[in-house]
mmCIF file of C-alpha atoms in Angstrom:
data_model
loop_
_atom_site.group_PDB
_atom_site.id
_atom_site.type_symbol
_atom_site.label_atom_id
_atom_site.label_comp_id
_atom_site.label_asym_id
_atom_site.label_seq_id
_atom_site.Cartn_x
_atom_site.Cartn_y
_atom_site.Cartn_z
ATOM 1 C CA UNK R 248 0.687 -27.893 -14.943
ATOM 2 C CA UNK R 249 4.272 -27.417 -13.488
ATOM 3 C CA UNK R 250 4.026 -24.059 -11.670
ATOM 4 C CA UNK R 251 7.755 -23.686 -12.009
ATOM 5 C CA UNK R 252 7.462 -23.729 -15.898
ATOM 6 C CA UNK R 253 7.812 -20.690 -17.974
ATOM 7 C CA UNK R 254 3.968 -19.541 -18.258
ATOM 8 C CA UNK R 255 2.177 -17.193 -19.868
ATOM 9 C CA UNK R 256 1.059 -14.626 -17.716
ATOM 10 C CA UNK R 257 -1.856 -11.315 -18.154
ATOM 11 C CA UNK R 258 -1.684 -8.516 -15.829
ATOM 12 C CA UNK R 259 -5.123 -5.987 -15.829
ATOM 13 C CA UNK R 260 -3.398 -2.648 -14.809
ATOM 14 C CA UNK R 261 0.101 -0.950 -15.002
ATOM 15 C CA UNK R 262 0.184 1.165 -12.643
ATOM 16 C CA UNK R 263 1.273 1.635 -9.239
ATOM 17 C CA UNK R 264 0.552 -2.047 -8.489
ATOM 18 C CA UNK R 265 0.585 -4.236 -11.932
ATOM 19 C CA UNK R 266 3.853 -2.553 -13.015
ATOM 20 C CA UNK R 267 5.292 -4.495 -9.667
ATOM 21 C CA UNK R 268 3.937 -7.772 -10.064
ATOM 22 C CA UNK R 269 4.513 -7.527 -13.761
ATOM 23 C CA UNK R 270 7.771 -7.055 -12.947
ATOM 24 C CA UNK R 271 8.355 -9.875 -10.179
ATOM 25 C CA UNK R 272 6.305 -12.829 -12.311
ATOM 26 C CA UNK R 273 8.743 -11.696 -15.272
ATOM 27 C CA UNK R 274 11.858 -11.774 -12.686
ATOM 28 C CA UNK R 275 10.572 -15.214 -12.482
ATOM 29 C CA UNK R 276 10.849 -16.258 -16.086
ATOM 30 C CA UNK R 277 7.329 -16.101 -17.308
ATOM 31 C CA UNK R 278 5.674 -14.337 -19.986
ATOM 32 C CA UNK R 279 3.879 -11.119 -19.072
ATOM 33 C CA UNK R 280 1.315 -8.880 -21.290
ATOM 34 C CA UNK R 281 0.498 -5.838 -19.690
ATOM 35 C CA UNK R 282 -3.184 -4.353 -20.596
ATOM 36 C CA UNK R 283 -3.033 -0.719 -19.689
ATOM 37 C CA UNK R 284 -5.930 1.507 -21.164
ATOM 38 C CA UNK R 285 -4.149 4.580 -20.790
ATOM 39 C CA UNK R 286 -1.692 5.933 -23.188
ATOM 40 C CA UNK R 287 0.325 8.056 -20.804
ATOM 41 C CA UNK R 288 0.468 5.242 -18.012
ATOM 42 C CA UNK R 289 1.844 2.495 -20.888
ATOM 43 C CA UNK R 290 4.198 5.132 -22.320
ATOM 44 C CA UNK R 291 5.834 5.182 -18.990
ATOM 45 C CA UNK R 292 6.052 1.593 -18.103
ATOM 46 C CA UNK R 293 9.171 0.767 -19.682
ATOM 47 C CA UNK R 294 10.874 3.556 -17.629
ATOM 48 C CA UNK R 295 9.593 2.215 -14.042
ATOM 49 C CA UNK R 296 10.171 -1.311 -14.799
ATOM 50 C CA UNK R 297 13.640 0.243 -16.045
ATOM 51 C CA UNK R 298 14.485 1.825 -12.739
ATOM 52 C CA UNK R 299 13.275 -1.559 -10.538
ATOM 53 C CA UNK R 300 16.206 -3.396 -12.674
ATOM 54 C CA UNK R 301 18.658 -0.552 -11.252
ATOM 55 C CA UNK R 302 16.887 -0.434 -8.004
ATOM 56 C CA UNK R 303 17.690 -4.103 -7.627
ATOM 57 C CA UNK R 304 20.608 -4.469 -9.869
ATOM 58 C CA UNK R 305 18.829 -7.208 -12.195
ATOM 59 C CA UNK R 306 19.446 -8.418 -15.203
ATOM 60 C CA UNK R 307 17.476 -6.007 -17.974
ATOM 61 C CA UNK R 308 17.179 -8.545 -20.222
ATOM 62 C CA UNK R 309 14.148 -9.698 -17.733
ATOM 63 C CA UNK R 310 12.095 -6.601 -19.243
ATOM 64 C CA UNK R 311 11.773 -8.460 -22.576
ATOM 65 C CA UNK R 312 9.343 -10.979 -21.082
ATOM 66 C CA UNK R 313 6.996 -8.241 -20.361
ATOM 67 C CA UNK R 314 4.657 -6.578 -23.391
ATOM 68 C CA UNK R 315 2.684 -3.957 -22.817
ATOM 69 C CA UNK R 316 -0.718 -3.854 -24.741
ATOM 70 C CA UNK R 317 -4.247 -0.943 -25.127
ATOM 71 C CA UNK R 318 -6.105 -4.219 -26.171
ATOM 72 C CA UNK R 319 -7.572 -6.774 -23.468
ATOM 73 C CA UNK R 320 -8.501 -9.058 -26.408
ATOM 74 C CA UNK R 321 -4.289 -9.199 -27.450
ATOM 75 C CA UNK R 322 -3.213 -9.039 -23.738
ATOM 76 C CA UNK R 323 -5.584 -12.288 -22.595
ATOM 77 C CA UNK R 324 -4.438 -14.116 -25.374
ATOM 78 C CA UNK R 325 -3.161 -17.351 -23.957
ATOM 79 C CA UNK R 326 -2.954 -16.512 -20.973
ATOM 80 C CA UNK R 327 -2.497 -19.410 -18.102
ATOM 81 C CA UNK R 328 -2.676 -17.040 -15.475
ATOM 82 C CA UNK R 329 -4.426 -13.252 -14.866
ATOM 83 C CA UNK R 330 -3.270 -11.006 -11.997
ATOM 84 C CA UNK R 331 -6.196 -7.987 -12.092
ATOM 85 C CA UNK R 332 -4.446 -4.602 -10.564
ATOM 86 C CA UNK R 333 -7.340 -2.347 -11.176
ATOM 87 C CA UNK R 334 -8.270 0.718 -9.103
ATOM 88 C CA UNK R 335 -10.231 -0.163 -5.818
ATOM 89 C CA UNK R 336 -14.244 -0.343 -7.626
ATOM 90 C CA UNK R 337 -16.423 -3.170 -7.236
ATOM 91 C CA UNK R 338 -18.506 -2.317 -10.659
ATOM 92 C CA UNK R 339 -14.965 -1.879 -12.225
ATOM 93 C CA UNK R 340 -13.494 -5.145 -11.123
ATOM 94 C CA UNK R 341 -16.723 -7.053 -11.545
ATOM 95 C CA UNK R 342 -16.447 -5.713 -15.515
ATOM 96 C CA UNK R 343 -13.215 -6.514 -16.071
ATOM 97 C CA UNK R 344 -13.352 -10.097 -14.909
ATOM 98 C CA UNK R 345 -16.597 -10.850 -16.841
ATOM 99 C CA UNK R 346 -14.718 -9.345 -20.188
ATOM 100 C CA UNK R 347 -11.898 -11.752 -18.942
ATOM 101 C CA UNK R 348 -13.708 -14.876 -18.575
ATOM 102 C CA UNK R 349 -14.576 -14.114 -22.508
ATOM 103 C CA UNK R 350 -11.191 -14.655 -23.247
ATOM 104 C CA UNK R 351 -9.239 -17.277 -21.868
ATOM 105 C CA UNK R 352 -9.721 -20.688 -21.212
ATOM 106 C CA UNK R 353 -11.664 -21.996 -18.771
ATOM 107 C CA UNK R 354 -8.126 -23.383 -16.579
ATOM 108 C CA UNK R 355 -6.962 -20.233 -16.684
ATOM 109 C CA UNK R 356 -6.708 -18.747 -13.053
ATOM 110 C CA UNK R 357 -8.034 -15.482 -11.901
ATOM 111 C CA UNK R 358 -6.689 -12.860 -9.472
ATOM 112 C CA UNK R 359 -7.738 -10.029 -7.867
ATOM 113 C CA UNK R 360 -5.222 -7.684 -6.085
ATOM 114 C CA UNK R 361 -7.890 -5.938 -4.380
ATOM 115 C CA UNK R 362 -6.898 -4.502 -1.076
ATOM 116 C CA UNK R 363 -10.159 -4.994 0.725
ATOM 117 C CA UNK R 364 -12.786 -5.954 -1.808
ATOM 118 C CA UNK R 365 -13.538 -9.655 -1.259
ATOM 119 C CA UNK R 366 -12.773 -11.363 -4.534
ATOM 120 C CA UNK R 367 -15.919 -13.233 -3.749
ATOM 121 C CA UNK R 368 -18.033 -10.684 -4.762
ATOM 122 C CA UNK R 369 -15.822 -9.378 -7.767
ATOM 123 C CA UNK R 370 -16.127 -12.741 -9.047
ATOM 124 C CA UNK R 371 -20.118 -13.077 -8.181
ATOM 125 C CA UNK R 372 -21.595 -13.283 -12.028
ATOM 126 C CA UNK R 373 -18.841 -15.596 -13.465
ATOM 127 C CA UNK R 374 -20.089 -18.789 -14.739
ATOM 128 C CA UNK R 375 -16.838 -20.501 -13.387
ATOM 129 C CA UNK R 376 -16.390 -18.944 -10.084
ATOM 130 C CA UNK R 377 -14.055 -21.836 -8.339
ATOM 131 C CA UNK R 378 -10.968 -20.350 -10.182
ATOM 132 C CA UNK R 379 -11.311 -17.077 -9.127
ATOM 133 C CA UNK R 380 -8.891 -15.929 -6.245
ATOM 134 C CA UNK R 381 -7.483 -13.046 -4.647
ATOM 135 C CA UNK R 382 -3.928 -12.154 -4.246
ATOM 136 C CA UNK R 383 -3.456 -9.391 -2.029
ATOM 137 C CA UNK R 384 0.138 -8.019 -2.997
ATOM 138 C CA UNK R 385 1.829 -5.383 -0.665
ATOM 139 C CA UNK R 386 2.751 -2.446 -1.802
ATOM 140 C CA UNK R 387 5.470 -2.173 -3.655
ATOM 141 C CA UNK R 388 5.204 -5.629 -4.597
ATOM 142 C CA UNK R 389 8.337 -6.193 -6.317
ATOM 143 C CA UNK R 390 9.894 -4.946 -2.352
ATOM 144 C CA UNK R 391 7.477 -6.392 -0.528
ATOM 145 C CA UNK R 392 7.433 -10.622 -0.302
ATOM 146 C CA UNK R 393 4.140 -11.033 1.552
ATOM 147 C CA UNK R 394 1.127 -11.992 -0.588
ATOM 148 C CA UNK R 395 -2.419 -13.204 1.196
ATOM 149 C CA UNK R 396 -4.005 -16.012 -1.015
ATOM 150 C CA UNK R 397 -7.309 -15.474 -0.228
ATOM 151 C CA UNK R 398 -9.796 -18.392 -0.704
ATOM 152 C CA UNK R 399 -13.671 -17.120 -1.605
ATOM 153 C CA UNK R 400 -16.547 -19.021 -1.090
ATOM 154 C CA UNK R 401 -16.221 -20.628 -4.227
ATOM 155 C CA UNK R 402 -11.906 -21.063 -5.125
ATOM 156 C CA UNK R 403 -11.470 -24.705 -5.146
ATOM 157 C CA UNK R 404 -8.002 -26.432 -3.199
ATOM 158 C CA UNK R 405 -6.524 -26.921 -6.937
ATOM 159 C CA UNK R 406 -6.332 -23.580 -7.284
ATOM 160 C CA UNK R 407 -5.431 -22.118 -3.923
ATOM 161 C CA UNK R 408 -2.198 -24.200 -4.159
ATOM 162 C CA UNK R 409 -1.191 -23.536 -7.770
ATOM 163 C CA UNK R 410 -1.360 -19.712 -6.688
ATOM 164 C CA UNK R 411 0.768 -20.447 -3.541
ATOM 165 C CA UNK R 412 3.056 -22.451 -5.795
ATOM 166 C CA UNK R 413 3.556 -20.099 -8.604
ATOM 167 C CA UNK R 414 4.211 -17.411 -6.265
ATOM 168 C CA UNK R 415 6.130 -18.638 -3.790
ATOM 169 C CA UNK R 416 8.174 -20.341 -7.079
ATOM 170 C CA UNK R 417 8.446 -16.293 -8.041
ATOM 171 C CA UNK R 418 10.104 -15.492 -4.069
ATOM 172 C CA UNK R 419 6.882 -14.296 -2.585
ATOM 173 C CA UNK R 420 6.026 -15.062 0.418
ATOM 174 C CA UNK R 421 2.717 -16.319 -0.098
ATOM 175 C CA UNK R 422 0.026 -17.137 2.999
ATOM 176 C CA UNK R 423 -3.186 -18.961 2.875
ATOM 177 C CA UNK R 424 -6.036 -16.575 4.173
ATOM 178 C CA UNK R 425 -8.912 -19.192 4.288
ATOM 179 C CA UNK R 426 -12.304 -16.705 4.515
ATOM 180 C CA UNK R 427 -12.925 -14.041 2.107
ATOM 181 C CA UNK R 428 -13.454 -11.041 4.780
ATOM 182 C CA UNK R 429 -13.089 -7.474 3.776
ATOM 183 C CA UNK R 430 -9.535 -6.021 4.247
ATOM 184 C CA UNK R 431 -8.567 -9.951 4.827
ATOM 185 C CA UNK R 432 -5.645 -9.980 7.004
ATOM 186 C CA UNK R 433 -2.974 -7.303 6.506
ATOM 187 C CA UNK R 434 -5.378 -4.232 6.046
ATOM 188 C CA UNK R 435 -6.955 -5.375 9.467
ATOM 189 C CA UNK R 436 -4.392 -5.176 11.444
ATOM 190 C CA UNK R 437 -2.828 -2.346 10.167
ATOM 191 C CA UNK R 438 -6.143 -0.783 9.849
ATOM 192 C CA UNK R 439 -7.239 -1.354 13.634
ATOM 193 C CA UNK R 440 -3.444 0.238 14.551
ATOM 194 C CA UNK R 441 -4.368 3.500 12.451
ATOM 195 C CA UNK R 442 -7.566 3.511 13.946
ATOM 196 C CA UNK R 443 -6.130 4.105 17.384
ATOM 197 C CA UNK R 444 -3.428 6.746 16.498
ATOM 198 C CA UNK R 445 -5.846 8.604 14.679
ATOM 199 C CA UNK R 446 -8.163 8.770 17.964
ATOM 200 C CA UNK R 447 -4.909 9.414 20.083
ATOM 201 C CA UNK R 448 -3.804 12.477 18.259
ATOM 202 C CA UNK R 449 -7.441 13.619 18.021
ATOM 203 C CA UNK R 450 -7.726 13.196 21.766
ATOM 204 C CA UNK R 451 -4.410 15.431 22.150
ATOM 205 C CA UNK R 452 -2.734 12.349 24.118
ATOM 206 C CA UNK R 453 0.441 13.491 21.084
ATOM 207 C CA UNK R 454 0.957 14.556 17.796
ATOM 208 C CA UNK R 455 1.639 12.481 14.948
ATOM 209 C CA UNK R 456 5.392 12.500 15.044
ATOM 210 C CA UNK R 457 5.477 10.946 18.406
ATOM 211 C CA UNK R 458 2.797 8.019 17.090
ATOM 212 C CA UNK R 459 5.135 7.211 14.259
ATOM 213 C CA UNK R 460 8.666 7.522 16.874
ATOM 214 C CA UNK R 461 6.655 5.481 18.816
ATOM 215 C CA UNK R 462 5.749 2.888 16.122
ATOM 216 C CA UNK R 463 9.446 2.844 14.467
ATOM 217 C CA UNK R 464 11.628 3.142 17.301
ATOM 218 C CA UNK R 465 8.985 1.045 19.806
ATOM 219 C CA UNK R 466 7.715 -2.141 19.017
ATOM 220 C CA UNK R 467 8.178 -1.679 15.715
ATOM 221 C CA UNK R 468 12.119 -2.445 15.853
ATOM 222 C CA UNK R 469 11.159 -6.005 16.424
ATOM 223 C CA UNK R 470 7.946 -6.596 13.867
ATOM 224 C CA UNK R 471 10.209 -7.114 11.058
ATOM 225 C CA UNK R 472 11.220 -10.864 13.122
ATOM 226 C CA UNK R 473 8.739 -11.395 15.832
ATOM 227 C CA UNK R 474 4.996 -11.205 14.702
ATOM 228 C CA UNK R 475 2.324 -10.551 17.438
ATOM 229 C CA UNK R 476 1.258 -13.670 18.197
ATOM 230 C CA UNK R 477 4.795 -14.794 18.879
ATOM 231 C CA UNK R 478 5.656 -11.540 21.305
ATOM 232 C CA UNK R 479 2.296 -12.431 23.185
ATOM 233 C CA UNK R 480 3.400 -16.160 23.583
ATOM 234 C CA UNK R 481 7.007 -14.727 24.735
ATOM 235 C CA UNK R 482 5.647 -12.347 27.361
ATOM 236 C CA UNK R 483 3.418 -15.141 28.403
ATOM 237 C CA UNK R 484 -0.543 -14.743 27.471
ATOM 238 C CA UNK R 485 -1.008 -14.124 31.351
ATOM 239 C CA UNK R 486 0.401 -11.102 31.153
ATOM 240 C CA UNK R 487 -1.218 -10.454 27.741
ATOM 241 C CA UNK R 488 -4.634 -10.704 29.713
ATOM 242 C CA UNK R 489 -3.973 -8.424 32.691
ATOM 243 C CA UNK R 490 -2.784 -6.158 30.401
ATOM 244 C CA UNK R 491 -6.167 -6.363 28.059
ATOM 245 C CA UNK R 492 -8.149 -6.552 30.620
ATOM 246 C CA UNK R 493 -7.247 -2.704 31.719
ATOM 247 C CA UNK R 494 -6.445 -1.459 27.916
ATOM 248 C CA UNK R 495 -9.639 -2.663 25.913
ATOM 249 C CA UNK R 496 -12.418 -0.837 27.153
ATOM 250 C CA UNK R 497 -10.296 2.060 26.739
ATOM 251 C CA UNK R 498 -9.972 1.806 23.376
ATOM 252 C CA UNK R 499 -11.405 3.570 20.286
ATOM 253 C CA UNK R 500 -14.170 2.143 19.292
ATOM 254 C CA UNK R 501 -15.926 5.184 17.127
ATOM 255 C CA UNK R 502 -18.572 4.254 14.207
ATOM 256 C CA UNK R 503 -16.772 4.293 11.138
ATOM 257 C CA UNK R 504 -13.905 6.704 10.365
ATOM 258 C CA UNK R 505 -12.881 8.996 13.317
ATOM 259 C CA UNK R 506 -14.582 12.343 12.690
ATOM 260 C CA UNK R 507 -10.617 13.631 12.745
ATOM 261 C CA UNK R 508 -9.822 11.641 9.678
ATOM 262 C CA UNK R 509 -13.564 13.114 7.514
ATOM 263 C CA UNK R 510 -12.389 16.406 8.876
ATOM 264 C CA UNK R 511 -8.598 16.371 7.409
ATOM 265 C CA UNK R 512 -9.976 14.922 3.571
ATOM 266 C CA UNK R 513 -12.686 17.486 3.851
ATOM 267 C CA UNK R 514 -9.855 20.575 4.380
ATOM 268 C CA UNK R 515 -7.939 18.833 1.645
ATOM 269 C CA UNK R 516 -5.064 18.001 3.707
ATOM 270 C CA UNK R 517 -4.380 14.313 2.221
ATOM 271 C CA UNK R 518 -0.864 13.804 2.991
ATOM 272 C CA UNK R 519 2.376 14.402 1.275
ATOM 273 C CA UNK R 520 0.582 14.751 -1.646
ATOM 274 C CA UNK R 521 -0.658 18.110 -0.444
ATOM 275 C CA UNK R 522 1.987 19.411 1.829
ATOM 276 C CA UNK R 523 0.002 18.411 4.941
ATOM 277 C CA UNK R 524 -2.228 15.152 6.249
ATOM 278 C CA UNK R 525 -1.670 14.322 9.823
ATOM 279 C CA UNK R 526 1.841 16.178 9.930
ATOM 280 C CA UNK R 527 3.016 19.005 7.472
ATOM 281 C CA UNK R 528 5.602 18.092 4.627
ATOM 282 C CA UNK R 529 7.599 20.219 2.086
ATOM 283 C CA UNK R 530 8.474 18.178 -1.095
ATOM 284 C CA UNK R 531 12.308 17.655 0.201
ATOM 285 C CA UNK R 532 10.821 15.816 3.430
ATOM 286 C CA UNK R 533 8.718 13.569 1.422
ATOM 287 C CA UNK R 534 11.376 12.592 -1.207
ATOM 288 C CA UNK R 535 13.343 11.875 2.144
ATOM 289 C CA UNK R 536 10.618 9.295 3.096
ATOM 290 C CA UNK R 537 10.277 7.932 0.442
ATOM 291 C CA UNK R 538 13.987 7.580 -0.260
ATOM 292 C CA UNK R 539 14.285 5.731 2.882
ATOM 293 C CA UNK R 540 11.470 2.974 2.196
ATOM 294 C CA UNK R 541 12.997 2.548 -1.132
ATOM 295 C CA UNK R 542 16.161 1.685 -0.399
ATOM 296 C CA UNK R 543 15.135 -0.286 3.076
ATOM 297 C CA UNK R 544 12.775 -2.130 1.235
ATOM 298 C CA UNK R 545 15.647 -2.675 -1.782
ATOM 299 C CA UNK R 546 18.055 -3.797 0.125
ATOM 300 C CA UNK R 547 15.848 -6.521 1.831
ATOM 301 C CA UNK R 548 14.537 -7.794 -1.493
ATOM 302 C CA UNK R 549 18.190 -7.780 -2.796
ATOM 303 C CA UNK R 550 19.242 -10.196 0.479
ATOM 304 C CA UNK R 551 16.047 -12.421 -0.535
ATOM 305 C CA UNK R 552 17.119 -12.588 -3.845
ATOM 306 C CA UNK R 553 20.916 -13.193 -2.877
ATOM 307 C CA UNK R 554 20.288 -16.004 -0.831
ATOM 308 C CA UNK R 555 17.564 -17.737 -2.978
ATOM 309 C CA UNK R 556 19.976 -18.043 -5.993
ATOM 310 C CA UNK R 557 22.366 -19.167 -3.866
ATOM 311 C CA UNK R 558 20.145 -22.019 -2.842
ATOM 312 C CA UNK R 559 18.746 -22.639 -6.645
ATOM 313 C CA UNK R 560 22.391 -23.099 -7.688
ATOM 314 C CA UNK R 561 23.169 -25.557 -4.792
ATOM 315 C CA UNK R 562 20.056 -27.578 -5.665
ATOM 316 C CA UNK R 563 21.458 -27.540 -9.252
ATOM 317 C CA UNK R 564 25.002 -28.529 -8.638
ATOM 318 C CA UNK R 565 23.629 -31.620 -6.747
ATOM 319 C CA UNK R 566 21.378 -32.421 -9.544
ATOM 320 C CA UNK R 567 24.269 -32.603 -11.842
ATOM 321 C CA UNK R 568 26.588 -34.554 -9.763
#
């Protein structure tokens, strides 16, 4: 099968997540149903896929590939493809994929957006386990172009390069994580970063603000083009052993989750949410925030998709000379 081909596409899930990648695989000209138990959360879907069309100034007439459905049976129908956006519960996941494999064929490809959960065990009782997968979107995942493809124990080649196909075909940037770890790549790193400012503002070393000036206005400023690996081979890895070899042992390396973090949840202090987490927000402060991401991230995916039509017509022209 041509992964460039209009398919036929199910999503598990339209919320926060499977609204995004509904939106994105539709942006790409396939098919998408939607299966959303909840009435409120399906009621709403046509608004927030309506305000990613403004966001990104595409065409609406995208939104009529995408159906939303309250029956798994009518949203599997067909389906040569199923993205599962589900909230973060192994019994959960393991459910729906078992009521899945019921219903589609046995080509059909299977996808778990878990953030951490290795798709591995959320695919453990399926009789065909080599087609199941994980695709670890980034949040928001119509903004955001990285996607791990993360091969399990049991995801054969085939399908590990149909999913990198298909999504790199939709202008993801897809990336082949080859062992089925928890928290694969992406949640790692970012993961072992918060794990250190969490035990540097529970030490006093600063507050919060200064972690995140620190983060945005530090190295930060350059993530966005030079990865780790590639600053460590610039600086030379020389220096990027003297410098470990002071810095390790000195870093956090508490059981679990830093006693700082428990404490904050168990106060009820959960973020912007809230009015508080790690620093203290009014709602005008956290619309701010948010604001920004949005239209940092929109702007980016706007440039992507700029310069990817561009290239799409230029292919074309030469293929009708």
């Amino acid at each position: 099968m041509n992964e460039h081909t209009q398919q036929k596409i199910g999503v598990v899930g339209g919320g926060l997540m499977g609204h995004g990648i509904a939106y994105l695989l539709a942006a790409a000209g396939h098919h998408v149903n939607v299966f959303e138990p909840f009435s409120d959360v399906r009621v709403s879907l046509p608004r927030r896929l309506q305000a990613i069309v403004t966001l990104l100034e595409d065409d609406p007439q995208l939104l009529q590939r995408i159906t939303a459905h309250d029956s798994l049976d009518r949203a599997m129908h067909g389906v040569d493809w199923v993205f599962e956006a589900a909230p973060e519960k192994l019994p959960l996941k393991q459910k729906i994929f078992t009521d899945i494999e019921k219903l589609v064929a046995p080509t059909a490809i299977l996808a778990s957006n878990s953030s951490a959960i290795p798709s591995t065990e959320i695919g453990r009782h399926l009789v065909r386990r080599e087609r199941v997968i994980g695709t670890h979107f980034w949040n928001p995942p119509h903004l955001v172009p990285r996607v791990e493809v993360i091969q399990n124990e049991k995801t054969s080649a085939e399908v590990v390069q149909r999913t990198i196909e298909l999504l790199r075909h939709a202008g993801k940037v897809p990336v082949h994580v080859r062992r089925d770890i928890p928290g694969f790549v992406g949640n790692r790193l970012q993961h072992a970063m918060k794990r250190e400012a969490i035990a540097l503002v529970a030490a006093g070393v600063c507050d919060a603000e200064t972690i995140d000036i620190v983060v945005r206005e530090g190295f930060g400023a350059r993530t966005a083009v030079l990865g780790p690996m590639e600053q460590s081979d610039l600086v030379g890895l020389d220096l990027q052993l003297n410098v470990a070899e002071v810095l390790y042992g000195d870093l956090d390396t508490t059981p679990g989750p830093h006693p700082f973090l428990r404490d904050k949840v168990k106060a009820g202090k959960l973020g912007m949410k809230t009015g508080e987490g790690m620093r203290k927000w009014n709602a005008g402060e956290a619309d701010a925030v948010r604001s920004r991401l949005s239209r940092f991230l929109a702007e980016q995916a706007k440039a992507r998709n700029k310069a990817r039509n561009k290239a799409r017509k230029k292919v074309q022209n030469k293929s009708a000379q």
